[in-house]
Short mmCIF file of C-alpha atoms and ligand atoms in Angstrom, two decimals:
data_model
loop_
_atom_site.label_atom_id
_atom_site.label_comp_id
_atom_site.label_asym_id
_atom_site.label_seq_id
_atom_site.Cartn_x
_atom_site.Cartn_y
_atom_site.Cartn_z
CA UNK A 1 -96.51 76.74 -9.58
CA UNK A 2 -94.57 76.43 -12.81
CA UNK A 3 -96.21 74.85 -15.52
CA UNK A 4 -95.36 71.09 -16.73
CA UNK A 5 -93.31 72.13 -19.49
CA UNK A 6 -91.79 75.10 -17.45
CA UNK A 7 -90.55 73.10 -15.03
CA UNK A 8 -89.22 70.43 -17.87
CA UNK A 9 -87.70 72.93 -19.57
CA UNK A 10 -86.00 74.33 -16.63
CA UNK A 11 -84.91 71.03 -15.11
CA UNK A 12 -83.53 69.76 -18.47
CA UNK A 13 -80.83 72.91 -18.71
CA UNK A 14 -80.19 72.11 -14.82
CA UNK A 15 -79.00 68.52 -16.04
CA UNK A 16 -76.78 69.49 -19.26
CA UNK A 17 -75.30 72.48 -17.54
CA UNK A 18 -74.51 69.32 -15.29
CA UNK A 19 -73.14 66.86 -17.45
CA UNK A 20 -76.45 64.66 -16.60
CA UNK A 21 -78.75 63.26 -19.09
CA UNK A 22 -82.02 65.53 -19.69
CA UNK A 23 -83.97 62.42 -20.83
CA UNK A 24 -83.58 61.35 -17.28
CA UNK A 25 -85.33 64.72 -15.97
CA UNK A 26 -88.21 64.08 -18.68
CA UNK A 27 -88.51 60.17 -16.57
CA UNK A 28 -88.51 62.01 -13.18
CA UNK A 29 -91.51 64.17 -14.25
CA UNK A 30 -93.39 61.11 -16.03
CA UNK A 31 -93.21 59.30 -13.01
CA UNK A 32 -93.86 62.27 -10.55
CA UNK A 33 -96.51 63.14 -12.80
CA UNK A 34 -98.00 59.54 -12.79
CA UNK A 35 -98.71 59.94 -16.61
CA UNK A 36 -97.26 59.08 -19.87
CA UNK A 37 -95.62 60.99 -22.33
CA UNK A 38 -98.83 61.94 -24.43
CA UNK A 39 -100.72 62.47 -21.39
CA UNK A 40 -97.89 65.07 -20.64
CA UNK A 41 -97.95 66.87 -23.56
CA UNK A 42 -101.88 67.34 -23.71
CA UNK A 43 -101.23 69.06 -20.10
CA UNK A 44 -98.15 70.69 -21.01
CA UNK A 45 -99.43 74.22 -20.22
CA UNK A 46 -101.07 73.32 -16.94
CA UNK A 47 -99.27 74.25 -13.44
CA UNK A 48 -98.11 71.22 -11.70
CA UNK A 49 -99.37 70.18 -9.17
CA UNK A 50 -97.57 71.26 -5.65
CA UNK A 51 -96.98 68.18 -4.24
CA UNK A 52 -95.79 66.43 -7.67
CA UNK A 53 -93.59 69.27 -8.30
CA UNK A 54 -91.61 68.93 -4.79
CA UNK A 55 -91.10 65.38 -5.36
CA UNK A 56 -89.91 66.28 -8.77
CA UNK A 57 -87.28 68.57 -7.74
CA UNK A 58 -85.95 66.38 -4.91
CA UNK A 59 -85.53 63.54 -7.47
CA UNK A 60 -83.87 65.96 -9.53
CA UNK A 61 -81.78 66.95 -7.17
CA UNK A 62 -81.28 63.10 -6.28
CA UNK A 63 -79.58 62.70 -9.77
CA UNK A 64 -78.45 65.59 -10.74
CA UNK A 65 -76.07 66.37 -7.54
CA UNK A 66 -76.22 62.87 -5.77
CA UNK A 67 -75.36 60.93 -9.10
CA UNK A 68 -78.10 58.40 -7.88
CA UNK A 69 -79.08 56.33 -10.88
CA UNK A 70 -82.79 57.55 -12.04
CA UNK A 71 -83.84 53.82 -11.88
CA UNK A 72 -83.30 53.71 -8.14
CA UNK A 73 -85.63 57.21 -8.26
CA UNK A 74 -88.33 55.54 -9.82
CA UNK A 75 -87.74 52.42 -8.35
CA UNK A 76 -88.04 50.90 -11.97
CA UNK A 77 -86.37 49.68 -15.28
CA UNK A 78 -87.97 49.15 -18.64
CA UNK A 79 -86.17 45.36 -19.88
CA UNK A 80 -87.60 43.08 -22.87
CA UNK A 81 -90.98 44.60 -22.94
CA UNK A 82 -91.78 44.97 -19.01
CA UNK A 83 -91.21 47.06 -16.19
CA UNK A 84 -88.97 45.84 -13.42
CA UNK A 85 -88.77 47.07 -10.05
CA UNK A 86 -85.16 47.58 -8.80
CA UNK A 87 -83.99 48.92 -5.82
CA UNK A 88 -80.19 48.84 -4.17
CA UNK A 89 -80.35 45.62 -3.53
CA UNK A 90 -80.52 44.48 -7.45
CA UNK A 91 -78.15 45.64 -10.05
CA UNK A 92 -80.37 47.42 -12.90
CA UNK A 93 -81.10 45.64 -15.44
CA UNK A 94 -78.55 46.71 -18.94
CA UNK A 95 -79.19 46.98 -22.33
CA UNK A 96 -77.08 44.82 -23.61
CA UNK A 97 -78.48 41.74 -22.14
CA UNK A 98 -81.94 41.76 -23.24
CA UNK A 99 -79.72 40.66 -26.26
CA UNK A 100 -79.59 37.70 -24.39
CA UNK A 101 -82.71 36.81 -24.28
CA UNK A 102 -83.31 36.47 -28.16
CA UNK A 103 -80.42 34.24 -28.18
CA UNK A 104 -81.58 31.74 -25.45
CA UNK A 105 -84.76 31.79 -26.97
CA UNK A 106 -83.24 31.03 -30.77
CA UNK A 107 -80.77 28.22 -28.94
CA UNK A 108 -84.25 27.19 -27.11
CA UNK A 109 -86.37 26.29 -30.29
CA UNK A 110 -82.83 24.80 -31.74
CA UNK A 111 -81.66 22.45 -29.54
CA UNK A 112 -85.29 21.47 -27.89
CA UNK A 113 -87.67 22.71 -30.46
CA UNK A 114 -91.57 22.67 -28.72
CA UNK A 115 -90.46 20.33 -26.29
CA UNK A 116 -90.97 21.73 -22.69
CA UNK A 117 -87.48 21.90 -20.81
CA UNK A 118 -86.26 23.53 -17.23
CA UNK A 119 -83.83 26.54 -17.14
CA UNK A 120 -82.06 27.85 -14.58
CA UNK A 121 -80.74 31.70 -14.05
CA UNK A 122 -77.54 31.55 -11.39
CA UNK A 123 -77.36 35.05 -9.72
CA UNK A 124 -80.93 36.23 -11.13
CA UNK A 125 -80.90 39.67 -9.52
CA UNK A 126 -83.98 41.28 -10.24
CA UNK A 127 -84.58 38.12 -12.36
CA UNK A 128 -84.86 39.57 -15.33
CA UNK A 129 -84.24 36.94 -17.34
CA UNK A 130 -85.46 34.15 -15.93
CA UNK A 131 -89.00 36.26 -15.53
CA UNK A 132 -88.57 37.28 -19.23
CA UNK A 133 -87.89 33.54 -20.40
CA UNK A 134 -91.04 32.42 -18.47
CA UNK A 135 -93.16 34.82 -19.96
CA UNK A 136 -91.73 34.70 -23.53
CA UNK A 137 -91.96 30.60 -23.92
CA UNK A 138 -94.73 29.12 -21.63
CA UNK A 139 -92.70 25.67 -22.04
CA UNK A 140 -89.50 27.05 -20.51
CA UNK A 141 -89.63 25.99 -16.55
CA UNK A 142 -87.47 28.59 -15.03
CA UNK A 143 -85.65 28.10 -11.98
CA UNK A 144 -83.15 31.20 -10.48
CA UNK A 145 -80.97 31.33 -7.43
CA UNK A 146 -79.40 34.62 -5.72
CA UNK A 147 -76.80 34.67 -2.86
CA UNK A 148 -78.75 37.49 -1.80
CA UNK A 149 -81.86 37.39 0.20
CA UNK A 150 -82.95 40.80 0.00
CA UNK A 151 -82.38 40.37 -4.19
CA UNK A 152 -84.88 36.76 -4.33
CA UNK A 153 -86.95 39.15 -2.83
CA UNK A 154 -87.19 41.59 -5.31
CA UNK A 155 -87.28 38.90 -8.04
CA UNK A 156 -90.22 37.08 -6.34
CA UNK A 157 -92.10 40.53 -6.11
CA UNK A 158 -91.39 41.27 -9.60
CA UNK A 159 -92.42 37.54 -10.65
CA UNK A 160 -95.76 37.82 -8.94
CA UNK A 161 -95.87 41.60 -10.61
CA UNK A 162 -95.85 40.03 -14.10
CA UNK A 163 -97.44 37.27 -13.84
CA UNK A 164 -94.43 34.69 -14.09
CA UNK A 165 -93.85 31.51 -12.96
CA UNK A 166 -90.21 30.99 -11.73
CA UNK A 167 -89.36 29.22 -8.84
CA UNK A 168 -86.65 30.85 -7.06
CA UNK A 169 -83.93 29.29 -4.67
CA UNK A 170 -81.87 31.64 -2.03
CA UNK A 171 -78.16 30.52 -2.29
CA UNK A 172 -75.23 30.35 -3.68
CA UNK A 173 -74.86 30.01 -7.26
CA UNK A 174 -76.24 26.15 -8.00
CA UNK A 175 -76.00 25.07 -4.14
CA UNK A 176 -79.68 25.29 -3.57
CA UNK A 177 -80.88 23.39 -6.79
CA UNK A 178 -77.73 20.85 -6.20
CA UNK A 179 -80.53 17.78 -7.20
CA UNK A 180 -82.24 19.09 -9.91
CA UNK A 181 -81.46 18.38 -13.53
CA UNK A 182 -81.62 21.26 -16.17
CA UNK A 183 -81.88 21.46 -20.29
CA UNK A 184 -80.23 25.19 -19.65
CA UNK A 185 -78.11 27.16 -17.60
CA UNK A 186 -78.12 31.06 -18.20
CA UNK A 187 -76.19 33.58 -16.11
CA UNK A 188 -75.04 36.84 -16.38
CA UNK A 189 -73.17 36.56 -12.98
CA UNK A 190 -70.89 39.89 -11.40
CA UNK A 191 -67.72 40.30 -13.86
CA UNK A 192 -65.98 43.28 -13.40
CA UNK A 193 -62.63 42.58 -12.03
CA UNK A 194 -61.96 43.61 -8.66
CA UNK A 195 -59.76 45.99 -9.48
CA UNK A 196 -61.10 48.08 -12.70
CA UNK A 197 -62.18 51.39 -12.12
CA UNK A 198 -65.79 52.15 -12.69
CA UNK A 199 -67.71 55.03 -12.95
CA UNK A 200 -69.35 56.50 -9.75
CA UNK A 201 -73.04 55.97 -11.11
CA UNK A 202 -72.35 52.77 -11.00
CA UNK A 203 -69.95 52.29 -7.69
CA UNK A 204 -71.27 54.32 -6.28
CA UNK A 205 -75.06 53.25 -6.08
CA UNK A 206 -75.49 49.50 -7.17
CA UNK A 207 -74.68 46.67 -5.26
CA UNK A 208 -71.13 45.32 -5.39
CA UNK A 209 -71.93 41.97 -4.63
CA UNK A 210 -73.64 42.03 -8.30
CA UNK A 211 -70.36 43.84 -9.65
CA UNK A 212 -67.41 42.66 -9.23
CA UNK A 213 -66.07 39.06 -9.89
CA UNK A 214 -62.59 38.41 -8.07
CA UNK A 215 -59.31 39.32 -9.73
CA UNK A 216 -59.66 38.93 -13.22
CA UNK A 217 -63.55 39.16 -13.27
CA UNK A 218 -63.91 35.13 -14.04
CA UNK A 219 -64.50 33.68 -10.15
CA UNK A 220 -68.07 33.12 -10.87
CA UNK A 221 -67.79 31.34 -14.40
CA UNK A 222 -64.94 29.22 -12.94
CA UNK A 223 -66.89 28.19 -10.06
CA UNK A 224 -70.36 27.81 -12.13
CA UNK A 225 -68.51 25.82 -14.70
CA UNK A 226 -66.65 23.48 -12.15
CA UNK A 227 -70.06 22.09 -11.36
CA UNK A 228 -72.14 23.37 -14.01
CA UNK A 229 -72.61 19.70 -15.38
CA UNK A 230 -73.98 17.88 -12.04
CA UNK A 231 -76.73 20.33 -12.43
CA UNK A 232 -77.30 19.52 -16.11
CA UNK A 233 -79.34 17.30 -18.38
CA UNK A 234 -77.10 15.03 -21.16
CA UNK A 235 -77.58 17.58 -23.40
CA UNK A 236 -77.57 20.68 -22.85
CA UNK A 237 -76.69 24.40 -23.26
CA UNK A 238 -74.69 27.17 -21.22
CA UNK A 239 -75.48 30.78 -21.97
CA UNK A 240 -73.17 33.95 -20.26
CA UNK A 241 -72.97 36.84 -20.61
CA UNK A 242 -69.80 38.82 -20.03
CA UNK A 243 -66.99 41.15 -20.09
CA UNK A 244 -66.23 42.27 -24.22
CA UNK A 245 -62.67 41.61 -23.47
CA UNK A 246 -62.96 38.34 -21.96
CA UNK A 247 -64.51 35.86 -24.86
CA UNK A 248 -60.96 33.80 -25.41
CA UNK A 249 -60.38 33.58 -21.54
CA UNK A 250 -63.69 32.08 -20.36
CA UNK A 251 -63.39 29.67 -23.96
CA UNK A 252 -60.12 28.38 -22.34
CA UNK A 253 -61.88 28.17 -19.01
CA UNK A 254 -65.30 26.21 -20.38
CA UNK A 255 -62.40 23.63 -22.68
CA UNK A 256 -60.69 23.03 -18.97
CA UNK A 257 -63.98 22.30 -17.26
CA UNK A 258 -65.93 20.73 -19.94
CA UNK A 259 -65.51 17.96 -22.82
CA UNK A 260 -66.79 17.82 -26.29
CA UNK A 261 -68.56 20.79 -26.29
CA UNK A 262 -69.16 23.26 -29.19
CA UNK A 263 -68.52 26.97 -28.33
CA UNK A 264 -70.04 29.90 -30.01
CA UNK A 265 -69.35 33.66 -29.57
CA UNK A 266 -71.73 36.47 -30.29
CA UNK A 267 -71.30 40.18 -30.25
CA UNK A 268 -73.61 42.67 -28.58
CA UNK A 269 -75.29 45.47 -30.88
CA UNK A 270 -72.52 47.94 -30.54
CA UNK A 271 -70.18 45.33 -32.01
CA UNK A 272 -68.91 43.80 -28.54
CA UNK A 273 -68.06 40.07 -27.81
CA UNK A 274 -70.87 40.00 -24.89
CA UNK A 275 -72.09 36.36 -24.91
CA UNK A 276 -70.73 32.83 -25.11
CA UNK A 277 -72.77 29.70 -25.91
CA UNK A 278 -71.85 25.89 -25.06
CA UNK A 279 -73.56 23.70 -26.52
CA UNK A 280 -73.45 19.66 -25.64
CA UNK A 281 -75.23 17.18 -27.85
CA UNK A 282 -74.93 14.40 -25.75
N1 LIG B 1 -79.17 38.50 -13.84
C1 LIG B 1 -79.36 39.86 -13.43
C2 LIG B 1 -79.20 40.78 -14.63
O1 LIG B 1 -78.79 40.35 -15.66
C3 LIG B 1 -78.38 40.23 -12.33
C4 LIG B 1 -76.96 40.22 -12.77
C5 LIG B 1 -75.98 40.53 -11.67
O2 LIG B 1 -76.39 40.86 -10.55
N2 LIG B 1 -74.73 40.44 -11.97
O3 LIG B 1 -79.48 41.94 -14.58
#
């Protein structure tokens, strides 16, 4: 058998020669390995073991000539501080909108300060961020819905995983919580328009029921905001998160569908308008 860092080494050229990411090869043997990354290097020059290093290379193979997505290897995704399982039935869980979090948690303590208030997460996914709310602010009462069943289910597992405690509805968008009454509404709902050409990692391999959002990518803020306030408290706040080009579009759309409302934009880390906040006073 080769050693650990023989086999790293060799896998990691196999990847760039590839176009494919070697930091991904590094996760496959972490996670084969079932250690972490100092553990690794204190057993650098040991042989792997046999059965470790088989798995290894068929996960390499996995992503290095399948394209498969190395979360959907390891079955996991690092977001806000915990570890989320995903599988194909959940879209994996981005950068970018663990951005959202710190700004639903700013708006949070701004609009309601300590005061205990409901939330709800439309299209949750692997529920993310209703899971991350719960746990960052015990007086957020999180509530998520998913259209799919085989999704809620990954969300419920990854609730009871860490310790969270959302309540989660199967159905479409705000159907299944139709009488309740929330103080916030967060989604990050399928935008990609239908059309738009995206990359085979992604086509490919994650669900496009959590991709793609009708014709110009809005269907699912139009039909979230068309009932968005029989769901909501007097005062309240929206939260999205969406396409960088489509900030002035959904603006026009929340103006149509809802009065006296402030609107703010913010950009994503890489300098992107990725979020849009409404706020209502009253
Ligand atoms: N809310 C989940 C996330 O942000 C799922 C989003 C989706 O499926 N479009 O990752």
């Amino acid at each position: 058998m080769p050693t650990y860092k023989e086999a790293l080494k060799i896998n990691e050229h196999y990847a760039l020669d590839n176009n494919k990411e070697p930091s991904a090869v590094k996760l496959l043997m972490l996670h084969h390995a079932e250690m972490t990354s100092s553990a690794l290097l204190a057993r650098f020059d040991e042989p792997m073991d046999s059965e470790a290093y088989t798995a290894f290379l068929r996960s390499v193979n996995q992503y290095v000539v399948d394209h498969k997505p190395v979360q959907y290897i390891t079955g996991s995704e690092y977001f806000f501080g915990h570890y989320f399982c995903v599988n194909r039935d959940v879209l994996i869980p981005r950068f970018e909108t663990e951005e959202l979090i710190g700004h639903v948690l700013d708006f949070k303590q701004e609009y309601f300060g300590d005061q205990p208030i409901t939330l709800l997460d439309v299209g949750t996914g692997s529920g993310c961020l209703a899971i991350t709310l719960a746990l960052e602010d015990e007086r957020i009462e999180a509530h998520a819905t998913d259209i799919s069943e085989a999704a809620v289910k990954v969300a419920k597992e990854n609730n009871d995983t860490l310790g969270a405690n959302v309540t989660f509805h199967h159905g479409d968008l705000l159907k299944p919580v139709k009488s309740m009454r929330f103080d916030m509404l967060i989604s990050n709902p399928p935008y990609i328009p239908d059309d738009e050409s995206v990359e085979p990692l992604v086509k490919n391999h994650e669900p496009h029921l959590a991709l793609f959002g009708g014709e110009d990518g809005l269907d699912y803020y139009r039909a979230i905001l068309k009932d968005a306030e029989s769901i909501l408290a007097d005062r309240y706040v929206i939260a999205f998160e969406h396409a960088h080009d489509k900030a002035d579009a959904l603006k026009r759309l929340i103006r149509k569908h809802l009065k006296h409302v402030k609107i703010i934009h913010k950009k994503d880390m890489q300098g992107k308008d990725r979020m849009t906040f409404v706020l209502k006073k009253r």
